[in-house]
mmCIF file of C-alpha atoms in Angstrom:
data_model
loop_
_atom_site.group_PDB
_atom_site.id
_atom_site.type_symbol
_atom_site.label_atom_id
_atom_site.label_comp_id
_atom_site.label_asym_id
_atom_site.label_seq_id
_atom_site.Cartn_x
_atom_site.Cartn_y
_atom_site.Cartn_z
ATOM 1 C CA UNK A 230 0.000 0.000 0.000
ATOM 2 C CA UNK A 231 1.380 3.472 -0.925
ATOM 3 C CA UNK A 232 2.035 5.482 1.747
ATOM 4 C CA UNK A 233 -0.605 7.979 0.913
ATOM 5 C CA UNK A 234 -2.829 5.746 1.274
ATOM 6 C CA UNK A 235 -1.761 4.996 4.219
ATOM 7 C CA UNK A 236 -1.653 8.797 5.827
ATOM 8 C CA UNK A 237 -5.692 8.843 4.363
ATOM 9 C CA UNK A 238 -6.957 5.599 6.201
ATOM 10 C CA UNK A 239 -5.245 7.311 9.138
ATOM 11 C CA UNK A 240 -6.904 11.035 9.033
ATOM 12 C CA UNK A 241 -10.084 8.759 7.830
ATOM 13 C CA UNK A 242 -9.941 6.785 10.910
ATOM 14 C CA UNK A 243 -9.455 9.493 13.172
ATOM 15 C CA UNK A 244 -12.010 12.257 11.355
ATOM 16 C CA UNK A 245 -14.751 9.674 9.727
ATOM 17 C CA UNK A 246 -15.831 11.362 7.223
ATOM 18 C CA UNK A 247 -13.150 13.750 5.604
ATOM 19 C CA UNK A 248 -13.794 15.852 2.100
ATOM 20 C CA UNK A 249 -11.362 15.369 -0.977
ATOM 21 C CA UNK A 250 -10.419 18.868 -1.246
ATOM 22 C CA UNK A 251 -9.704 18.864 2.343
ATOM 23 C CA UNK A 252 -7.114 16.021 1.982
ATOM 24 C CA UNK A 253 -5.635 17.273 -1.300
ATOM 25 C CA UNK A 254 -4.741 20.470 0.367
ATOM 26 C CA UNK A 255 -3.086 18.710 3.537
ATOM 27 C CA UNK A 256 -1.326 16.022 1.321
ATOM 28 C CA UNK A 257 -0.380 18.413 -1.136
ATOM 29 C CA UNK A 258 -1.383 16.570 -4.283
ATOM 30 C CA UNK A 259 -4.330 16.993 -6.610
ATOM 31 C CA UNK A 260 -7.651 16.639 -6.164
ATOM 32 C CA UNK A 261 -7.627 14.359 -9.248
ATOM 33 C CA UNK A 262 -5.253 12.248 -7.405
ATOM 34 C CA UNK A 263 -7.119 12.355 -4.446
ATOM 35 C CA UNK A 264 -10.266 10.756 -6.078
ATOM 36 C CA UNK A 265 -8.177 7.927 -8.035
ATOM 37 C CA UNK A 266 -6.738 7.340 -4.089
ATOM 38 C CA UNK A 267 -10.225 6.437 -3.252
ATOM 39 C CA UNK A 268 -11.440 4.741 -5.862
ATOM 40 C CA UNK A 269 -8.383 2.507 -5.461
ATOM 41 C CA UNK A 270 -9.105 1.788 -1.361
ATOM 42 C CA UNK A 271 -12.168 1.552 -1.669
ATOM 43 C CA UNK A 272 -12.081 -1.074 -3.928
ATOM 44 C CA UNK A 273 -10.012 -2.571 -1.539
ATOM 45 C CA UNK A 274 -12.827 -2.351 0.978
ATOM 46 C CA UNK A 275 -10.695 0.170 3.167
ATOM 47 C CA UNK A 276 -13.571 3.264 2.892
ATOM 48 C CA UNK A 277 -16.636 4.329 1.275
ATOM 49 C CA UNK A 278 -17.049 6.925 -1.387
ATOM 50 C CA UNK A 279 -19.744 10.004 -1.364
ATOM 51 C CA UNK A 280 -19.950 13.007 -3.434
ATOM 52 C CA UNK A 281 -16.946 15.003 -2.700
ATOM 53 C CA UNK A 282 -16.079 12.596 0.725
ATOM 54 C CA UNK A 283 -14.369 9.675 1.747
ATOM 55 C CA UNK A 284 -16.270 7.896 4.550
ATOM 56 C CA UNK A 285 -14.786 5.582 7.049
ATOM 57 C CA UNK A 286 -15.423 2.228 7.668
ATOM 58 C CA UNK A 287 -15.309 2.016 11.236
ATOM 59 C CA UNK A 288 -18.368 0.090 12.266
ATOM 60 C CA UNK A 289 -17.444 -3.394 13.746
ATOM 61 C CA UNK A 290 -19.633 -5.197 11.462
ATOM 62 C CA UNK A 291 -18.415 -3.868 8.267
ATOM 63 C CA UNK A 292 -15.027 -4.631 9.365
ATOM 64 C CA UNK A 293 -15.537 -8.355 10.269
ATOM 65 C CA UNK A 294 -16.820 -8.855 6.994
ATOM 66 C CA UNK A 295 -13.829 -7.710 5.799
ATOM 67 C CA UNK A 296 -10.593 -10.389 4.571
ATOM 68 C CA UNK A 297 -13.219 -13.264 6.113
ATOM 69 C CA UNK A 298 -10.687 -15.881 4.939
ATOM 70 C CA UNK A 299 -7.827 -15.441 6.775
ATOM 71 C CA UNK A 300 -9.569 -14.206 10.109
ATOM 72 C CA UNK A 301 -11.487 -16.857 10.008
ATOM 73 C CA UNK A 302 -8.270 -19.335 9.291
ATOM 74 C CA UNK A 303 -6.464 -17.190 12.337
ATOM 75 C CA UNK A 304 -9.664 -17.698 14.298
ATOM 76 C CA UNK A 305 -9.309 -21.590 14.092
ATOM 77 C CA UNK A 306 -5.266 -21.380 15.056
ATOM 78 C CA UNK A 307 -6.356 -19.335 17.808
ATOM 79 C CA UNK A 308 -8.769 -21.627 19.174
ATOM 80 C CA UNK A 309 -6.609 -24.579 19.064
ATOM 81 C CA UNK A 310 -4.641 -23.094 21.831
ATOM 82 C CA UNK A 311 -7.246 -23.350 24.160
ATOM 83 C CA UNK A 312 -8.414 -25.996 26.676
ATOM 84 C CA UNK A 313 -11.698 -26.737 28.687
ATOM 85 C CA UNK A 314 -11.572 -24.849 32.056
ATOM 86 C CA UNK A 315 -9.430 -21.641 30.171
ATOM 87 C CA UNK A 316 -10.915 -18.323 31.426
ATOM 88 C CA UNK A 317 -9.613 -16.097 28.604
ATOM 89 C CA UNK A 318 -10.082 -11.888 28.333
ATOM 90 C CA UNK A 319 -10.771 -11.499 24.281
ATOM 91 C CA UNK A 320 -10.518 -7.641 23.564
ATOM 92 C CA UNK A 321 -12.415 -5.812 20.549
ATOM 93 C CA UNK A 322 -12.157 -5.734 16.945
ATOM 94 C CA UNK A 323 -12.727 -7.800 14.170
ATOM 95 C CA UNK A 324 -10.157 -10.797 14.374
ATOM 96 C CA UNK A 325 -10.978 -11.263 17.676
ATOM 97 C CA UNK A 326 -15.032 -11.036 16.798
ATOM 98 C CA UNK A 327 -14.134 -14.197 14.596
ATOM 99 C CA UNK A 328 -12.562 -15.502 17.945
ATOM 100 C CA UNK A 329 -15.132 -15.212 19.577
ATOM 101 C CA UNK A 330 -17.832 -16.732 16.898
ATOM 102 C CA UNK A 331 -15.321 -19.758 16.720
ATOM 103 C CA UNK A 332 -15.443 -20.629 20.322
ATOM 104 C CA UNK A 333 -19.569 -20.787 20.449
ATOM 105 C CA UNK A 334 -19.557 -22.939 17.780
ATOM 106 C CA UNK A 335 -17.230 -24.994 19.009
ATOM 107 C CA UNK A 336 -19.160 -25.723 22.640
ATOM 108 C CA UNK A 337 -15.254 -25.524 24.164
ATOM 109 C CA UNK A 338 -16.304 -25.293 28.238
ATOM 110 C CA UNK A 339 -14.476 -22.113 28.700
ATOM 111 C CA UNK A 340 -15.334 -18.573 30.471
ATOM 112 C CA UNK A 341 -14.894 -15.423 28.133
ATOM 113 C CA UNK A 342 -14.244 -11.735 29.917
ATOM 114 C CA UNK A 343 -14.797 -9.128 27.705
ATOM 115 C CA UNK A 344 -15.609 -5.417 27.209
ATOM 116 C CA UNK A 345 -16.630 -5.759 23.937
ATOM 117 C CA UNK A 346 -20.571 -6.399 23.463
ATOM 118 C CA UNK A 347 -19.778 -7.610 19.902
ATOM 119 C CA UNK A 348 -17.803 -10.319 20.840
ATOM 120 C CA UNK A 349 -20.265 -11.322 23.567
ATOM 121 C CA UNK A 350 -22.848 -11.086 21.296
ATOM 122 C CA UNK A 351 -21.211 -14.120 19.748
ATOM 123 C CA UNK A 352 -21.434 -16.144 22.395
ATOM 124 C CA UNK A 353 -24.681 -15.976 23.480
ATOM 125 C CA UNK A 354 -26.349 -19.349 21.743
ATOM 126 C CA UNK A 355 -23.215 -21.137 23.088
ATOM 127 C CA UNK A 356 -22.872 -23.036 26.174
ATOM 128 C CA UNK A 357 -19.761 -20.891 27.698
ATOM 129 C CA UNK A 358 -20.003 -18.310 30.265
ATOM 130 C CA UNK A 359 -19.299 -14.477 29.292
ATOM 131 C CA UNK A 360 -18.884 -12.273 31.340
ATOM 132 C CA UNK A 361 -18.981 -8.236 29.942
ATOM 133 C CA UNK A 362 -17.095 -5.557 31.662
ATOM 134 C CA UNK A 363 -18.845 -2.461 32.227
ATOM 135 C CA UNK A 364 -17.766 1.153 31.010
ATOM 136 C CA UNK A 365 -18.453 3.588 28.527
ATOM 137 C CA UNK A 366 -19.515 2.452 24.945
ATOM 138 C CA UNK A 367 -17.792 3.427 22.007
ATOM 139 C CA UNK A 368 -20.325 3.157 19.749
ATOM 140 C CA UNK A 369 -18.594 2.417 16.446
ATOM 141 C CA UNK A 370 -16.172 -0.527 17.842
ATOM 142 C CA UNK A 371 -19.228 -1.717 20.553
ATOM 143 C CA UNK A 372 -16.275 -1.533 23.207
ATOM 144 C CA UNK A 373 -16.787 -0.708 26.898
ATOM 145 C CA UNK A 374 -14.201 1.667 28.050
ATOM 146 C CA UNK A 375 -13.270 3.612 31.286
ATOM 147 C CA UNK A 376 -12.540 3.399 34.711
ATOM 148 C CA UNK A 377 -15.349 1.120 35.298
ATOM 149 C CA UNK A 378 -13.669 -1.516 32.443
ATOM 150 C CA UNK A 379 -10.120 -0.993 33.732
ATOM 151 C CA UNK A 380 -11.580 -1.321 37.669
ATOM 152 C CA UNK A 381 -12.957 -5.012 36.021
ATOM 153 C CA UNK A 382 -10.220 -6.010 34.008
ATOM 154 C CA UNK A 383 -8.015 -5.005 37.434
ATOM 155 C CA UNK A 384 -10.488 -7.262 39.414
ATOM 156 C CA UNK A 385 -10.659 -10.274 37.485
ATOM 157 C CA UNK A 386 -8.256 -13.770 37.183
ATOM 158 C CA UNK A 387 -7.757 -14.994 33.963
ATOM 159 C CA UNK A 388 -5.059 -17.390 31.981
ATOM 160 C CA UNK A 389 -5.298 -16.381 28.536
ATOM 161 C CA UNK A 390 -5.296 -13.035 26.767
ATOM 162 C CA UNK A 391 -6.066 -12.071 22.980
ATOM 163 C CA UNK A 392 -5.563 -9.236 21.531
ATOM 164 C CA UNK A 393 -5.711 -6.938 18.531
ATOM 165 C CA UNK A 394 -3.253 -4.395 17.510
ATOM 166 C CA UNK A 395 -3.573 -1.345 14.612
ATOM 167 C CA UNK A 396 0.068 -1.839 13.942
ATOM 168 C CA UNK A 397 3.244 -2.523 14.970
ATOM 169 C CA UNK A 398 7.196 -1.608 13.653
ATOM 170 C CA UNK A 399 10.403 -3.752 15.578
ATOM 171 C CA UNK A 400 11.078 -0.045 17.271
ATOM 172 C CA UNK A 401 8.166 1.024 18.775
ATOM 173 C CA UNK A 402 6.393 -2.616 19.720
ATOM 174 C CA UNK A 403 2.201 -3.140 19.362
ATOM 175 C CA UNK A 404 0.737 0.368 18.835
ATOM 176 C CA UNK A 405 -2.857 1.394 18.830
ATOM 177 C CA UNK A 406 -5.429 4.553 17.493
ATOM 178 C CA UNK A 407 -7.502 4.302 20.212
ATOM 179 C CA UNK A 408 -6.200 5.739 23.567
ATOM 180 C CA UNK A 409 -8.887 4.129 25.941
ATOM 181 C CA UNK A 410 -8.494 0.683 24.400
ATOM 182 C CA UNK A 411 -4.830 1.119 24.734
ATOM 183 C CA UNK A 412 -5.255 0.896 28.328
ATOM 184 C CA UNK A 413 -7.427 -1.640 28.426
ATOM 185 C CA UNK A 414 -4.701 -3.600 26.965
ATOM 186 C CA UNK A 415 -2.239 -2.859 28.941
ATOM 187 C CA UNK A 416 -4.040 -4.055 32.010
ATOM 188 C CA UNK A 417 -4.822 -7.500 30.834
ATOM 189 C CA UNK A 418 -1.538 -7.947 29.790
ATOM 190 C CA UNK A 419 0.140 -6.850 32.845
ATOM 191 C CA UNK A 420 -1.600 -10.069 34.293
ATOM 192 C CA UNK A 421 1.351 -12.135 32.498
ATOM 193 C CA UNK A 422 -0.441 -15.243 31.444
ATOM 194 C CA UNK A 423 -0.591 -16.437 27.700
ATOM 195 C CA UNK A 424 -0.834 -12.925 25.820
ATOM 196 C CA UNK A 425 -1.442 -13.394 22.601
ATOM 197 C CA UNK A 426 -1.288 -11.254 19.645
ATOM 198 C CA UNK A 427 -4.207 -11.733 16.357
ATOM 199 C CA UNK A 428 -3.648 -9.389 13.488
ATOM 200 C CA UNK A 429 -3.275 -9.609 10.039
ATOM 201 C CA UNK A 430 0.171 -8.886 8.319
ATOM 202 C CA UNK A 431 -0.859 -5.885 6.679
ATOM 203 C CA UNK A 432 -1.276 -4.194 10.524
ATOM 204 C CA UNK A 433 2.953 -4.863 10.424
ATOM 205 C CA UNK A 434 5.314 -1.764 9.665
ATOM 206 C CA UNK A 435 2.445 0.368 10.691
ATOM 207 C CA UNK A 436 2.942 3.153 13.363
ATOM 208 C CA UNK A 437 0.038 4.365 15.784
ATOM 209 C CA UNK A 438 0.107 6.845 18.339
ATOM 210 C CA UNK A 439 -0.403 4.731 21.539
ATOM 211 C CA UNK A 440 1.477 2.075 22.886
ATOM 212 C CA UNK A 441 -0.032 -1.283 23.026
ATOM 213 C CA UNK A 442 2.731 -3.678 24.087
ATOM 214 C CA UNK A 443 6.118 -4.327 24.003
ATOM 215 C CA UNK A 444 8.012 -7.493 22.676
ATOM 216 C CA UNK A 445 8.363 -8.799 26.224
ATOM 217 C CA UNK A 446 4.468 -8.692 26.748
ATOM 218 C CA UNK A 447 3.679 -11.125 24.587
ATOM 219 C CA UNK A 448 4.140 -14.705 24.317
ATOM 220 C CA UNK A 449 2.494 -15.619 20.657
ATOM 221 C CA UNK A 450 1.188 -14.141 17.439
ATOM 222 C CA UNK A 451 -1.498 -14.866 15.160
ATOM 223 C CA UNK A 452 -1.116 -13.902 11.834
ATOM 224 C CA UNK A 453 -0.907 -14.533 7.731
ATOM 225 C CA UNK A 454 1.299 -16.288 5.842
ATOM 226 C CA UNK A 455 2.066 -12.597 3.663
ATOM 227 C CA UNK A 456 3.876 -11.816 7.300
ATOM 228 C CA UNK A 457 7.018 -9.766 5.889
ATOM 229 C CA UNK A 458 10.678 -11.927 6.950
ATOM 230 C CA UNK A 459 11.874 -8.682 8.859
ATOM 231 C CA UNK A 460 8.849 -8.611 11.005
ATOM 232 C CA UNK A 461 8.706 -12.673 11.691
ATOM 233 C CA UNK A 462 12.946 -12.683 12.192
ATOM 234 C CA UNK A 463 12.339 -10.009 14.971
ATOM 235 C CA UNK A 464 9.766 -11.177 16.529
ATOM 236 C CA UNK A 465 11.168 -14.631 16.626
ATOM 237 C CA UNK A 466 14.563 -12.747 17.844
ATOM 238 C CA UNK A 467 12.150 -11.913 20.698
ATOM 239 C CA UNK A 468 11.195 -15.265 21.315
ATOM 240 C CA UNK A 469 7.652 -14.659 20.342
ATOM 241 C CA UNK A 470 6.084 -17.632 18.623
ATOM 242 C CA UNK A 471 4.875 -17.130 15.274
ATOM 243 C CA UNK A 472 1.998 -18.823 14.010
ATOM 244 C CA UNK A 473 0.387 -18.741 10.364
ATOM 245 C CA UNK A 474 -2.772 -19.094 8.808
#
């Protein structure tokens, strides 16, 4: 992906809904070139076009429905790491969404913690036990955030964490966009069980403003087979196992 591209997903993501001339003028390019920039994403399925806009795709269930494959495929490697009894914490997003749907259908006696109603959502025909942290809902990722979910996520045991990321790069570790969900992360991974990491390989050599984790936080991660070498040889240099749908 060019790196314009890039720098738009980013200003999309933080703005939702952001007008052509208004990126033209702060990338410095053409409005022409603007337009061909989202034609190209989003026939990727990274935005939405309207007259004169570029619209973000940040609603949970347009995302999920996004690269279904391969979340699905890191969904599966994910649940083969868990055994009856586990209580795990699952965090928001998309991969772990897919987690989540995997586990109900599997009937796999385990207890999920979670503060995102999406992912509980899954769960709810299946025979596990969820329990949701309470907060403040973000509306657009159907995450609880806050001091009441860090007070819960501080209160409860668990032996198993997943988590998503936005990006990562060897220097800066696991970054995020999202401040409050940044913490939330941090506090179930300061727990030091099994942390584990599920993102796709496009999410690597990406740079976020908030830090996530650092190599030492986590024990495994979940990702594709178009993983770049650079990224797997460091993370394997930090004795992180690697696994690959």
């Amino acid at each position: 992906m060019q790196r314009r591209h890039q720098q738009i997903l980013e200003r999309l993501e933080s703005k939702g809904k952001v007008s052509v001339a208004e990126l033209a003028q702060w990338l410095g390019v053409s409005g022409v070139t603007i337009r061909k920039d989202l034609v190209a994403l989003e026939q990727l399925n990274r935005l939405r076009r309207a007259h004169g806009f570029a619209l973000a795709l940040n609603d949970l269930n347009q995302r999920i429905g996004n690269n279904v494959s391969v979340k699905e495929a890191m969904a599966r490697i994910a649940l083969s790491l868990l055994t009856a009894g586990d209580t795990l914490f699952i965090e928001a997003g998309s991969s772990n969404a897919h987690l989540a749907r995997e586990i109900g259908r599997s009937g796999l006696d385990v207890t999920v913690v979670t503060p995102c109603l999406y992912v509980a959502s899954e769960l709810k025909n299946g025979p596990q036990e969820v329990v949701v942290l309470g907060g403040v809902l973000q509306k657009r990722s159907e995450c609880l955030v806050g001091p009441l979910t860090r007070l819960g996520i501080s209160s409860i045991n668990v032996n198993k964490v997943f988590i998503g990321i936005d990006g990562y790069t060897p220097q800066q570790g696991f970054t995020g966009r999202d401040v409050m969900r940044a913490e939330n992360i941090r506090l179930a991974l300061e727990k030091r069980v099994g942390n584990v990491v599920i993102a796709e390989s496009d999410k690597f050599g990406r740079l976020f403003p908030f830090n996530v984790a650092q190599h030492a936080d986590i024990d495994t991660v979940i990702t594709d087979r178009l993983l770049a070498q650079e990224y797997l040889a460091v993370l394997r240099q930090h004795d992180i196992r690697v696994l690959m749908a």
